[in-house]
Amino acid sequence: MNHPASPVPTLRVNGRPHPLTGDPRRRLSDLLREDLGLTGTKVGCDAGDCGACTVLVDGAPVCACLTAAGQVAGAAVTTVEGLAEQGRLSALQASFLRHGAAQCGICTPGMLMAATALLAEAPRPTRAEAEAALGGVLCRCTGYAKIIDAVCDAHAADVAAPEVAAGAAVGAPLRRLDGLPKVAGTDSFGADHVPAGALTLVAIRSPHHHAAFRFGDLAGFAARPGVAGVWTAADVPGVNRFGVIPAFADQPALAPSPARLRGEAVALVAFAPGAEPEVDGFPIEWAPLAHELDPEAAAAEGAARVHPDRPGNHLTQGFVRRGEAGPALAASAHVAAARFQTAFVEHAYIEPEAGCAWLEGDTLVIRATTQAPVMDQEETARILGLPTERVRIIPSAVGGGFGSKLDVSLQPLLGLATLATGLPTRMTYTRWDSMTSTTKRHPARIEARIGCDADGRVTAMEFDGIFDTGVYASWGPTVANRVPVHATGPYRTPAMIARARAIHTNGPSAGAFRGFGVPQSAIAQEVLYDRLSAAVGLDRLQFRLRNAYVAGDVTATGQVLTAPGIHQCLTALVPHWDRAVAEAAAANAEPAGPGGGTIRRGVGIASCWYGCGNTSLPNPSTIRVGISAAGRVVLHQGATDIGQGSNTVITQICADALGLPVADFDLIGPDTALTPDAGKTSASRQTFVSGRAAQAAGAALRAGILRAAGVNGATGLRLEGATLVVSGEGTEHRLDLAALPADARGYALSAEESYDPPTAPLDADGQGIPYAVYGYGAQIAEVAVDMRLGTVKVLRMTAAHDLGRVINPQLAEGQIEGGIAQGLGLALMEEYLPGRTENLHDYLIPTTGDMPPVTSILVEVPEPEGPFGARGLGEHVLIPTAPAILNAIADATGAEITRVPALPHRVLAAIAAKERA
């Protein structure tokens, strides 16, 4: 008897039916991305911790990574691609674009889907409702403020972005030029592009901090069905060693025995398309070896060496000396001293490392998430034994970086497998892969002493820091050199001696993370400033104003400052400080006290300064701009935008230098085959350094246009299709662009210019000009501390930052809010513990519920060296947050916190110690 076949179950995705075939247990996120090509749904953890994969199932938000495909049979699934109607953004998406709510954009689809479900129930939600609804979706960039603004304002009618006239782009709150694909869910990140027929790569990683290993039958494993290749360190064809600073390069792409790092890759396996990438049973035997995770023990005499050629596990040190600090401290009226300790901090970007590779002729093309395409090109070529010109790096959209994506990760692994097989490859790190194998913020152990006279003027400082650089060098030398330069904070310090040592352990490699060691040193300096102000009897803000740099002051490296803005930042905070102090005093004076007498309010303040770019090293950027025969301005901009807004800001600068509106511009880049080297996205250098190059390129193109038109003097430019109109002094000259012969770059007219900041090397005492430009800022933290539980709630942050010239105020505010979120995490919750906090469930970062309101004050003290007077901002905004919070805790409790994060048990211990004293 023949039975009718059972109907194939279906689901509806964005209104279209799709058959459910294959394993019903597979993740819905996998089905959406791999089968349907709906890559707007992002995968950040595969554990439901980050919320990036949020979709709607019958209108309810769910994590697609935790939902089995079989569970949604017969259901209606909506992804971010389904929000727009007939190509028009939804009101919510338009609100996100209008408010600048997407920075890197990796969390944006998840945020949009969670918010869509909320708005279906509450079309005009309160901020509290929006924060609660979005609490399960993590963002590492924005600080959530503009996301919540956008959700609460989604009911408002959208307005077209105002047109910005030629010459008026700088200073305008231009909407992010790359914002549309971010809110539409079409921006393409590292895991979103898969070449046809690509092999899937999986790395075999060490489960130990230090272990010898040996392989078994690799050939037998390689012969398994679905396995397309196995490679080890023996197969690396070039120099199996990389590092961002060539003189210190020490990290293998695939490690030979022994592995020195938990999570270190020791072998690479490729799987054929459609095969399950299963590495259980991989033939490897581990023999754990002794390891050391404490930097002071690692630096002690007789300690085992992590690297045989580095005695005392000493990588390098930075040093600055000016005047005689010892005698000056001895003669001081007041001296404050303490020891401080900070932890490893994980970058916790929502996008794990991902990318793909293929061959174009004999050129290896790698498309991956990165902050430094030219560095990737050079290091990957060296590892693979290729000429540099045979490697092309195309950065994908970057789902957060903050410094860790400056180091190569999977790029040489993709290249190795593609070269060996001739086939395209793809690779995506798991969250465990990412968190164990990539860099962290340096843990620091700092001893500091600062003195002042009876009037509260700082006299001298001594600073000694041990920075745990982990197993490999990464950016350890940069941190060691930057910290002593910045150890005084933005304050006059006549005598100073500072040393920072980078010490190897078997812990995670510590690298670049928004501040390069300066956030750690600022904690020590600013906490001691509060002690000194109390000893003198001065208001804490006034103590800082008394010592803040002004024009003509000399830094600890002997550099004369021409336009420091810290005094102006502190002055801008005075009314906010007076209000906050009065409100805290009133709250604490209530008879029962808030919270039944267990809650104490406190207010803290801290400042920052930060040198933009490399320390006393060449730091050039090159920008190219041309006008096509069709009448479009094409900007070749190789500065990687990791969410900070360089695509928009650099275009604004170039547009005003050229004299044409931003609307006339098209953007190309970054791509090592199409864009000149704009340098790495780090150290708050892009607005300043690439901005100066863009300003020069725009001005050079303008000069070329005037020459071509035979015009001198003040003129206006406008494009009318393929005609460039040059006007001035009552006349017009019309250039037929299509009739002009193409120049060497293929344009009717073009220019390319470079800029390298003027610096001078530091001598043996650290004297010199390490940076051409510094940025400045100060922040106030208002907190409530539960004296019984030790918990801390940040109630408000007020931040004043000197940008020199504000290129784009909306983007600047977003940077401030996002930096404060990371600084709050550093202060109160973030501590990476190898073997314990290797996922986004156990490692905590701030959520919507943790973030306070942020008031941003944009100060403008023009910087003579900057483009249109601008300075950098990205790093600076994180630096003062943690010390301001710690000082607020001390103000509330009377207890000084010298170890971060200030977890509740540490706060309680500090309170108990204060009471005993």
mmCIF file of C-alpha atoms in Angstrom, residues 509-822:
data_model
loop_
_atom_site.group_PDB
_atom_site.id
_atom_site.type_symbol
_atom_site.label_atom_id
_atom_site.label_comp_id
_atom_site.label_asym_id
_atom_site.label_seq_id
_atom_site.Cartn_x
_atom_site.Cartn_y
_atom_site.Cartn_z
ATOM 1 C CA SER A 509 49.447 38.428 24.900
ATOM 2 C CA ALA A 510 48.707 41.976 25.942
ATOM 3 C CA GLY A 511 48.470 44.444 23.110
ATOM 4 C CA ALA A 512 46.762 47.631 22.042
ATOM 5 C CA PHE A 513 43.490 48.536 23.694
ATOM 6 C CA ARG A 514 42.118 52.084 23.530
ATOM 7 C CA GLY A 515 44.734 54.002 25.459
ATOM 8 C CA PHE A 516 47.907 51.858 25.215
ATOM 9 C CA GLY A 517 48.557 51.773 28.976
ATOM 10 C CA VAL A 518 47.544 55.364 29.707
ATOM 11 C CA PRO A 519 44.208 54.393 31.362
ATOM 12 C CA GLN A 520 46.149 52.311 33.874
ATOM 13 C CA SER A 521 48.616 55.077 34.705
ATOM 14 C CA ALA A 522 45.815 57.664 34.938
ATOM 15 C CA ILE A 523 44.191 55.651 37.728
ATOM 16 C CA ALA A 524 47.326 55.986 39.862
ATOM 17 C CA GLN A 525 47.902 59.643 39.133
ATOM 18 C CA GLU A 526 44.300 60.809 39.575
ATOM 19 C CA VAL A 527 43.634 58.860 42.780
ATOM 20 C CA LEU A 528 46.759 60.395 44.331
ATOM 21 C CA TYR A 529 45.637 63.851 43.194
ATOM 22 C CA ASP A 530 42.510 63.459 45.296
ATOM 23 C CA ARG A 531 44.661 62.610 48.312
ATOM 24 C CA LEU A 532 46.835 65.661 47.767
ATOM 25 C CA SER A 533 43.883 68.009 47.342
ATOM 26 C CA ALA A 534 42.500 66.756 50.674
ATOM 27 C CA ALA A 535 45.875 67.263 52.356
ATOM 28 C CA VAL A 536 46.065 70.843 51.079
ATOM 29 C CA GLY A 537 42.401 71.548 51.814
ATOM 30 C CA LEU A 538 41.598 72.467 48.224
ATOM 31 C CA ASP A 539 38.506 71.543 46.241
ATOM 32 C CA ARG A 540 39.442 68.613 44.019
ATOM 33 C CA LEU A 541 38.558 70.340 40.764
ATOM 34 C CA GLN A 542 40.334 73.536 41.824
ATOM 35 C CA PHE A 543 43.449 71.507 42.690
ATOM 36 C CA ARG A 544 43.487 70.212 39.143
ATOM 37 C CA LEU A 545 42.884 73.650 37.660
ATOM 38 C CA ARG A 546 45.811 74.983 39.661
ATOM 39 C CA ASN A 547 48.134 72.437 38.056
ATOM 40 C CA ALA A 548 46.613 72.003 34.566
ATOM 41 C CA TYR A 549 48.768 72.744 31.539
ATOM 42 C CA VAL A 550 48.427 76.097 29.802
ATOM 43 C CA ALA A 551 50.121 77.329 26.639
ATOM 44 C CA GLY A 552 53.875 77.581 27.092
ATOM 45 C CA ASP A 553 54.118 74.903 29.771
ATOM 46 C CA VAL A 554 56.790 72.220 29.449
ATOM 47 C CA THR A 555 56.008 68.514 29.717
ATOM 48 C CA ALA A 556 58.081 65.880 31.476
ATOM 49 C CA THR A 557 59.788 65.132 28.146
ATOM 50 C CA GLY A 558 60.795 68.775 27.725
ATOM 51 C CA GLN A 559 58.200 69.519 25.045
ATOM 52 C CA VAL A 560 56.702 73.020 24.998
ATOM 53 C CA LEU A 561 52.928 72.919 24.563
ATOM 54 C CA THR A 562 51.383 75.478 22.243
ATOM 55 C CA ALA A 563 47.628 74.966 22.669
ATOM 56 C CA PRO A 564 46.705 72.550 25.481
ATOM 57 C CA GLY A 565 42.977 72.462 26.166
ATOM 58 C CA ILE A 566 42.845 70.816 29.577
ATOM 59 C CA HIS A 567 42.350 74.047 31.534
ATOM 60 C CA GLN A 568 39.361 74.865 29.327
ATOM 61 C CA CYS A 569 37.910 71.368 29.809
ATOM 62 C CA LEU A 570 38.133 71.619 33.588
ATOM 63 C CA THR A 571 36.672 75.127 33.537
ATOM 64 C CA ALA A 572 33.727 73.880 31.471
ATOM 65 C CA LEU A 573 33.000 71.317 34.202
ATOM 66 C CA VAL A 574 32.847 73.813 37.089
ATOM 67 C CA PRO A 575 29.055 74.382 37.110
ATOM 68 C CA HIS A 576 28.402 70.656 36.690
ATOM 69 C CA TRP A 577 30.813 69.900 39.525
ATOM 70 C CA ASP A 578 29.183 72.409 41.857
ATOM 71 C CA ARG A 579 25.740 70.949 41.107
ATOM 72 C CA ALA A 580 26.861 67.344 41.550
ATOM 73 C CA VAL A 581 28.680 67.999 44.842
ATOM 74 C CA ALA A 582 25.694 69.865 46.249
ATOM 75 C CA GLU A 583 23.238 67.152 45.208
ATOM 76 C CA ALA A 584 25.386 64.386 46.702
ATOM 77 C CA ALA A 585 25.736 66.284 49.975
ATOM 78 C CA ALA A 586 21.988 66.840 50.145
ATOM 79 C CA ALA A 587 21.241 63.181 49.451
ATOM 80 C CA ASN A 588 23.712 62.007 52.088
ATOM 81 C CA ALA A 589 22.257 64.451 54.634
ATOM 82 C CA GLU A 590 18.764 63.011 54.454
ATOM 83 C CA PRO A 591 17.779 61.631 57.890
ATOM 84 C CA ALA A 592 17.478 58.000 56.881
ATOM 85 C CA GLY A 593 19.645 58.412 53.841
ATOM 86 C CA PRO A 594 18.703 57.017 50.452
ATOM 87 C CA GLY A 595 18.154 53.278 50.520
ATOM 88 C CA GLY A 596 17.387 53.254 54.232
ATOM 89 C CA GLY A 597 20.778 54.576 55.184
ATOM 90 C CA THR A 598 22.890 52.056 53.279
ATOM 91 C CA ILE A 599 23.319 54.136 50.098
ATOM 92 C CA ARG A 600 25.959 56.856 49.952
ATOM 93 C CA ARG A 601 26.368 59.266 47.065
ATOM 94 C CA GLY A 602 29.762 60.388 45.800
ATOM 95 C CA VAL A 603 31.270 62.576 43.105
ATOM 96 C CA GLY A 604 34.646 62.106 41.427
ATOM 97 C CA ILE A 605 36.693 63.886 38.818
ATOM 98 C CA ALA A 606 39.649 62.919 36.623
ATOM 99 C CA SER A 607 41.465 64.314 33.608
ATOM 100 C CA CYS A 608 43.369 62.929 30.657
ATOM 101 C CA TRP A 609 45.766 63.751 27.892
ATOM 102 C CA TYR A 610 46.864 61.520 25.061
ATOM 103 C CA GLY A 611 49.423 61.878 22.285
ATOM 104 C CA CYS A 612 47.914 61.191 18.857
ATOM 105 C CA GLY A 613 49.890 58.677 16.808
ATOM 106 C CA ASN A 614 53.137 56.765 17.231
ATOM 107 C CA THR A 615 55.612 57.672 19.958
ATOM 108 C CA SER A 616 58.631 59.425 18.400
ATOM 109 C CA LEU A 617 58.356 57.332 15.248
ATOM 110 C CA PRO A 618 57.376 57.986 11.639
ATOM 111 C CA ASN A 619 53.619 57.854 11.299
ATOM 112 C CA PRO A 620 52.680 58.873 7.743
ATOM 113 C CA SER A 621 49.370 58.744 5.945
ATOM 114 C CA THR A 622 48.661 59.169 2.235
ATOM 115 C CA ILE A 623 45.317 60.124 0.681
ATOM 116 C CA ARG A 624 44.361 60.260 -3.005
ATOM 117 C CA VAL A 625 41.449 62.156 -4.509
ATOM 118 C CA GLY A 626 40.374 62.518 -8.139
ATOM 119 C CA ILE A 627 37.546 63.811 -10.288
ATOM 120 C CA SER A 628 36.260 61.299 -12.818
ATOM 121 C CA ALA A 629 35.329 62.078 -16.396
ATOM 122 C CA ALA A 630 31.695 61.557 -15.341
ATOM 123 C CA GLY A 631 31.935 64.335 -12.766
ATOM 124 C CA ARG A 632 32.234 62.479 -9.458
ATOM 125 C CA VAL A 633 34.866 63.164 -6.804
ATOM 126 C CA VAL A 634 36.464 59.854 -5.821
ATOM 127 C CA LEU A 635 38.273 59.658 -2.475
ATOM 128 C CA HIS A 636 40.753 56.792 -2.095
ATOM 129 C CA GLN A 637 40.763 56.584 1.677
ATOM 130 C CA GLY A 638 42.714 53.710 3.192
ATOM 131 C CA ALA A 639 42.012 54.590 6.828
ATOM 132 C CA THR A 640 39.978 51.671 8.161
ATOM 133 C CA ASP A 641 36.722 52.764 9.740
ATOM 134 C CA ILE A 642 36.091 50.453 12.699
ATOM 135 C CA GLY A 643 33.026 52.422 13.793
ATOM 136 C CA GLN A 644 34.757 55.617 14.876
ATOM 137 C CA GLY A 645 33.655 57.470 11.736
ATOM 138 C CA SER A 646 36.801 58.037 9.676
ATOM 139 C CA ASN A 647 34.923 57.407 6.414
ATOM 140 C CA THR A 648 32.754 60.412 7.205
ATOM 141 C CA VAL A 649 35.223 62.692 8.986
ATOM 142 C CA ILE A 650 38.028 62.380 6.430
ATOM 143 C CA THR A 651 35.552 63.012 3.614
ATOM 144 C CA GLN A 652 34.318 66.148 5.396
ATOM 145 C CA ILE A 653 37.885 67.438 5.715
ATOM 146 C CA CYS A 654 38.784 66.707 2.094
ATOM 147 C CA ALA A 655 35.544 68.224 0.827
ATOM 148 C CA ASP A 656 36.126 71.551 2.549
ATOM 149 C CA ALA A 657 39.759 71.673 1.450
ATOM 150 C CA LEU A 658 38.671 71.049 -2.148
ATOM 151 C CA GLY A 659 35.647 73.317 -2.052
ATOM 152 C CA LEU A 660 32.991 70.873 -3.251
ATOM 153 C CA PRO A 661 30.125 69.417 -1.177
ATOM 154 C CA VAL A 662 30.331 65.976 0.408
ATOM 155 C CA ALA A 663 27.377 64.918 -1.753
ATOM 156 C CA ASP A 664 29.715 64.981 -4.775
ATOM 157 C CA PHE A 665 32.045 62.364 -3.241
ATOM 158 C CA ASP A 666 32.309 58.623 -3.733
ATOM 159 C CA LEU A 667 34.500 56.578 -1.405
ATOM 160 C CA ILE A 668 36.951 53.824 -2.310
ATOM 161 C CA GLY A 669 38.795 51.941 0.353
ATOM 162 C CA PRO A 670 40.514 50.619 2.192
ATOM 163 C CA ASP A 671 42.113 48.073 -0.136
ATOM 164 C CA THR A 672 45.863 47.599 -0.561
ATOM 165 C CA ALA A 673 45.347 47.405 -4.346
ATOM 166 C CA LEU A 674 43.201 50.535 -4.621
ATOM 167 C CA THR A 675 44.115 52.899 -1.808
ATOM 168 C CA PRO A 676 47.449 54.335 -0.689
ATOM 169 C CA ASP A 677 48.641 53.574 2.825
ATOM 170 C CA ALA A 678 46.744 55.688 5.356
ATOM 171 C CA GLY A 679 48.368 53.860 8.250
ATOM 172 C CA LYS A 680 46.752 51.787 10.933
ATOM 173 C CA THR A 681 43.590 52.809 12.761
ATOM 174 C CA SER A 682 45.052 53.253 16.215
ATOM 175 C CA ALA A 683 46.276 55.826 18.709
ATOM 176 C CA SER A 684 43.605 58.365 17.722
ATOM 177 C CA ARG A 685 45.625 59.201 14.624
ATOM 178 C CA GLN A 686 43.175 59.058 11.726
ATOM 179 C CA THR A 687 41.344 62.371 12.183
ATOM 180 C CA PHE A 688 44.663 64.123 12.787
ATOM 181 C CA VAL A 689 47.145 62.343 10.517
ATOM 182 C CA SER A 690 44.936 61.090 7.688
ATOM 183 C CA GLY A 691 42.856 64.223 8.098
ATOM 184 C CA ARG A 692 45.929 66.350 7.419
ATOM 185 C CA ALA A 693 46.737 64.216 4.360
ATOM 186 C CA ALA A 694 43.138 64.557 3.147
ATOM 187 C CA GLN A 695 43.252 68.309 3.675
ATOM 188 C CA ALA A 696 46.483 68.508 1.691
ATOM 189 C CA ALA A 697 45.116 66.280 -1.103
ATOM 190 C CA GLY A 698 41.932 68.336 -1.356
ATOM 191 C CA ALA A 699 43.904 71.573 -1.460
ATOM 192 C CA ALA A 700 46.287 70.164 -4.078
ATOM 193 C CA LEU A 701 43.405 69.045 -6.298
ATOM 194 C CA ARG A 702 41.805 72.448 -5.942
ATOM 195 C CA ALA A 703 45.066 74.098 -7.006
ATOM 196 C CA GLY A 704 45.246 71.744 -10.012
ATOM 197 C CA ILE A 705 41.695 72.674 -11.007
ATOM 198 C CA LEU A 706 42.483 76.365 -10.882
ATOM 199 C CA ARG A 707 45.570 75.845 -13.012
ATOM 200 C CA ALA A 708 43.563 73.855 -15.561
ATOM 201 C CA ALA A 709 40.992 76.629 -15.701
ATOM 202 C CA GLY A 710 43.641 79.328 -15.854
ATOM 203 C CA VAL A 711 42.140 81.060 -12.813
ATOM 204 C CA ASN A 712 43.803 82.823 -9.898
ATOM 205 C CA GLY A 713 42.296 84.147 -6.699
ATOM 206 C CA ALA A 714 39.190 83.258 -4.717
ATOM 207 C CA THR A 715 36.847 81.000 -6.652
ATOM 208 C CA GLY A 716 33.885 78.718 -6.246
ATOM 209 C CA LEU A 717 33.612 75.214 -7.657
ATOM 210 C CA ARG A 718 30.549 73.226 -8.639
ATOM 211 C CA LEU A 719 29.884 70.116 -10.677
ATOM 212 C CA GLU A 720 27.169 70.042 -13.313
ATOM 213 C CA GLY A 721 27.306 66.483 -14.554
ATOM 214 C CA ALA A 722 30.572 66.066 -16.455
ATOM 215 C CA THR A 723 31.240 69.796 -16.376
ATOM 216 C CA LEU A 724 33.278 71.400 -13.627
ATOM 217 C CA VAL A 725 32.364 75.070 -13.226
ATOM 218 C CA VAL A 726 35.018 77.358 -11.765
ATOM 219 C CA SER A 727 33.597 80.748 -10.801
ATOM 220 C CA GLY A 728 34.949 83.930 -9.302
ATOM 221 C CA GLU A 729 35.263 87.656 -9.784
ATOM 222 C CA GLY A 730 32.159 87.724 -11.944
ATOM 223 C CA THR A 731 33.350 85.121 -14.451
ATOM 224 C CA GLU A 732 32.816 81.404 -14.980
ATOM 225 C CA HIS A 733 35.146 78.885 -16.540
ATOM 226 C CA ARG A 734 33.692 75.522 -17.589
ATOM 227 C CA LEU A 735 35.901 72.458 -17.761
ATOM 228 C CA ASP A 736 34.577 69.579 -19.864
ATOM 229 C CA LEU A 737 35.886 66.700 -17.767
ATOM 230 C CA ALA A 738 35.152 64.086 -20.422
ATOM 231 C CA ALA A 739 37.332 66.006 -22.873
ATOM 232 C CA LEU A 740 40.352 66.132 -20.578
ATOM 233 C CA PRO A 741 42.983 63.419 -21.091
ATOM 234 C CA ALA A 742 43.081 60.906 -18.255
ATOM 235 C CA ASP A 743 46.022 61.416 -15.923
ATOM 236 C CA ALA A 744 48.328 58.691 -14.605
ATOM 237 C CA ARG A 745 45.729 57.716 -11.996
ATOM 238 C CA GLY A 746 42.911 57.446 -14.535
ATOM 239 C CA TYR A 747 41.155 60.663 -13.580
ATOM 240 C CA ALA A 748 40.444 63.897 -15.394
ATOM 241 C CA LEU A 749 42.171 65.639 -12.473
ATOM 242 C CA SER A 750 43.636 64.148 -9.310
ATOM 243 C CA ALA A 751 46.044 64.650 -6.433
ATOM 244 C CA GLU A 752 47.776 62.511 -3.840
ATOM 245 C CA GLU A 753 49.379 63.901 -0.691
ATOM 246 C CA SER A 754 51.041 62.563 2.442
ATOM 247 C CA TYR A 755 51.470 63.851 5.967
ATOM 248 C CA ASP A 756 53.812 62.661 8.722
ATOM 249 C CA PRO A 757 53.568 64.368 12.120
ATOM 250 C CA PRO A 758 56.726 66.197 13.215
ATOM 251 C CA THR A 759 58.200 64.438 16.249
ATOM 252 C CA ALA A 760 61.682 64.006 17.702
ATOM 253 C CA PRO A 761 63.277 60.902 19.249
ATOM 254 C CA LEU A 762 63.448 60.530 23.000
ATOM 255 C CA ASP A 763 66.955 60.465 24.462
ATOM 256 C CA ALA A 764 68.170 58.240 27.301
ATOM 257 C CA ASP A 765 66.258 60.377 29.813
ATOM 258 C CA GLY A 766 63.097 60.399 27.721
ATOM 259 C CA GLN A 767 63.583 63.990 26.583
ATOM 260 C CA GLY A 768 62.260 64.903 23.148
ATOM 261 C CA ILE A 769 59.018 65.480 21.240
ATOM 262 C CA PRO A 770 57.126 62.180 21.259
ATOM 263 C CA TYR A 771 53.898 63.524 19.702
ATOM 264 C CA ALA A 772 53.033 66.482 17.518
ATOM 265 C CA VAL A 773 49.497 66.736 18.891
ATOM 266 C CA TYR A 774 47.822 65.828 22.184
ATOM 267 C CA GLY A 775 44.146 65.599 23.024
ATOM 268 C CA TYR A 776 42.700 66.577 26.399
ATOM 269 C CA GLY A 777 39.623 65.864 28.484
ATOM 270 C CA ALA A 778 38.090 65.705 31.945
ATOM 271 C CA GLN A 779 35.104 63.836 33.334
ATOM 272 C CA ILE A 780 32.872 63.899 36.398
ATOM 273 C CA ALA A 781 31.356 60.690 37.780
ATOM 274 C CA GLU A 782 28.366 60.639 40.117
ATOM 275 C CA VAL A 783 27.802 57.331 41.895
ATOM 276 C CA ALA A 784 25.684 55.635 44.531
ATOM 277 C CA VAL A 785 27.399 53.003 46.668
ATOM 278 C CA ASP A 786 25.535 50.419 48.728
ATOM 279 C CA MET A 787 27.595 50.336 51.915
ATOM 280 C CA ARG A 788 26.144 46.952 52.878
ATOM 281 C CA LEU A 789 26.542 45.141 49.537
ATOM 282 C CA GLY A 790 29.520 46.986 48.054
ATOM 283 C CA THR A 791 27.703 47.542 44.768
ATOM 284 C CA VAL A 792 28.278 50.730 42.778
ATOM 285 C CA LYS A 793 25.772 52.407 40.471
ATOM 286 C CA VAL A 794 27.038 55.170 38.204
ATOM 287 C CA LEU A 795 24.281 57.791 38.138
ATOM 288 C CA ARG A 796 25.707 60.268 35.642
ATOM 289 C CA MET A 797 28.860 61.050 33.694
ATOM 290 C CA THR A 798 29.729 64.541 32.488
ATOM 291 C CA ALA A 799 32.560 64.706 29.971
ATOM 292 C CA ALA A 800 34.378 67.738 28.571
ATOM 293 C CA HIS A 801 36.829 66.977 25.759
ATOM 294 C CA ASP A 802 38.933 69.318 23.671
ATOM 295 C CA LEU A 803 38.712 68.317 20.021
ATOM 296 C CA GLY A 804 40.570 71.359 18.717
ATOM 297 C CA ARG A 805 37.915 71.689 16.045
ATOM 298 C CA VAL A 806 34.828 69.509 16.061
ATOM 299 C CA ILE A 807 34.641 67.932 12.613
ATOM 300 C CA ASN A 808 31.347 66.106 13.277
ATOM 301 C CA PRO A 809 29.600 66.700 16.615
ATOM 302 C CA GLN A 810 27.255 63.706 16.351
ATOM 303 C CA LEU A 811 30.120 61.305 15.795
ATOM 304 C CA ALA A 812 32.148 62.972 18.547
ATOM 305 C CA GLU A 813 29.345 62.494 21.061
ATOM 306 C CA GLY A 814 29.067 58.852 20.037
ATOM 307 C CA GLN A 815 32.775 58.354 20.647
ATOM 308 C CA ILE A 816 32.520 59.935 24.104
ATOM 309 C CA GLU A 817 29.557 57.801 25.095
ATOM 310 C CA GLY A 818 31.187 54.601 23.826
ATOM 311 C CA GLY A 819 34.515 55.346 25.484
ATOM 312 C CA ILE A 820 32.796 56.008 28.797
ATOM 313 C CA ALA A 821 31.056 52.626 28.553
ATOM 314 C CA GLN A 822 34.404 50.872 28.189
#
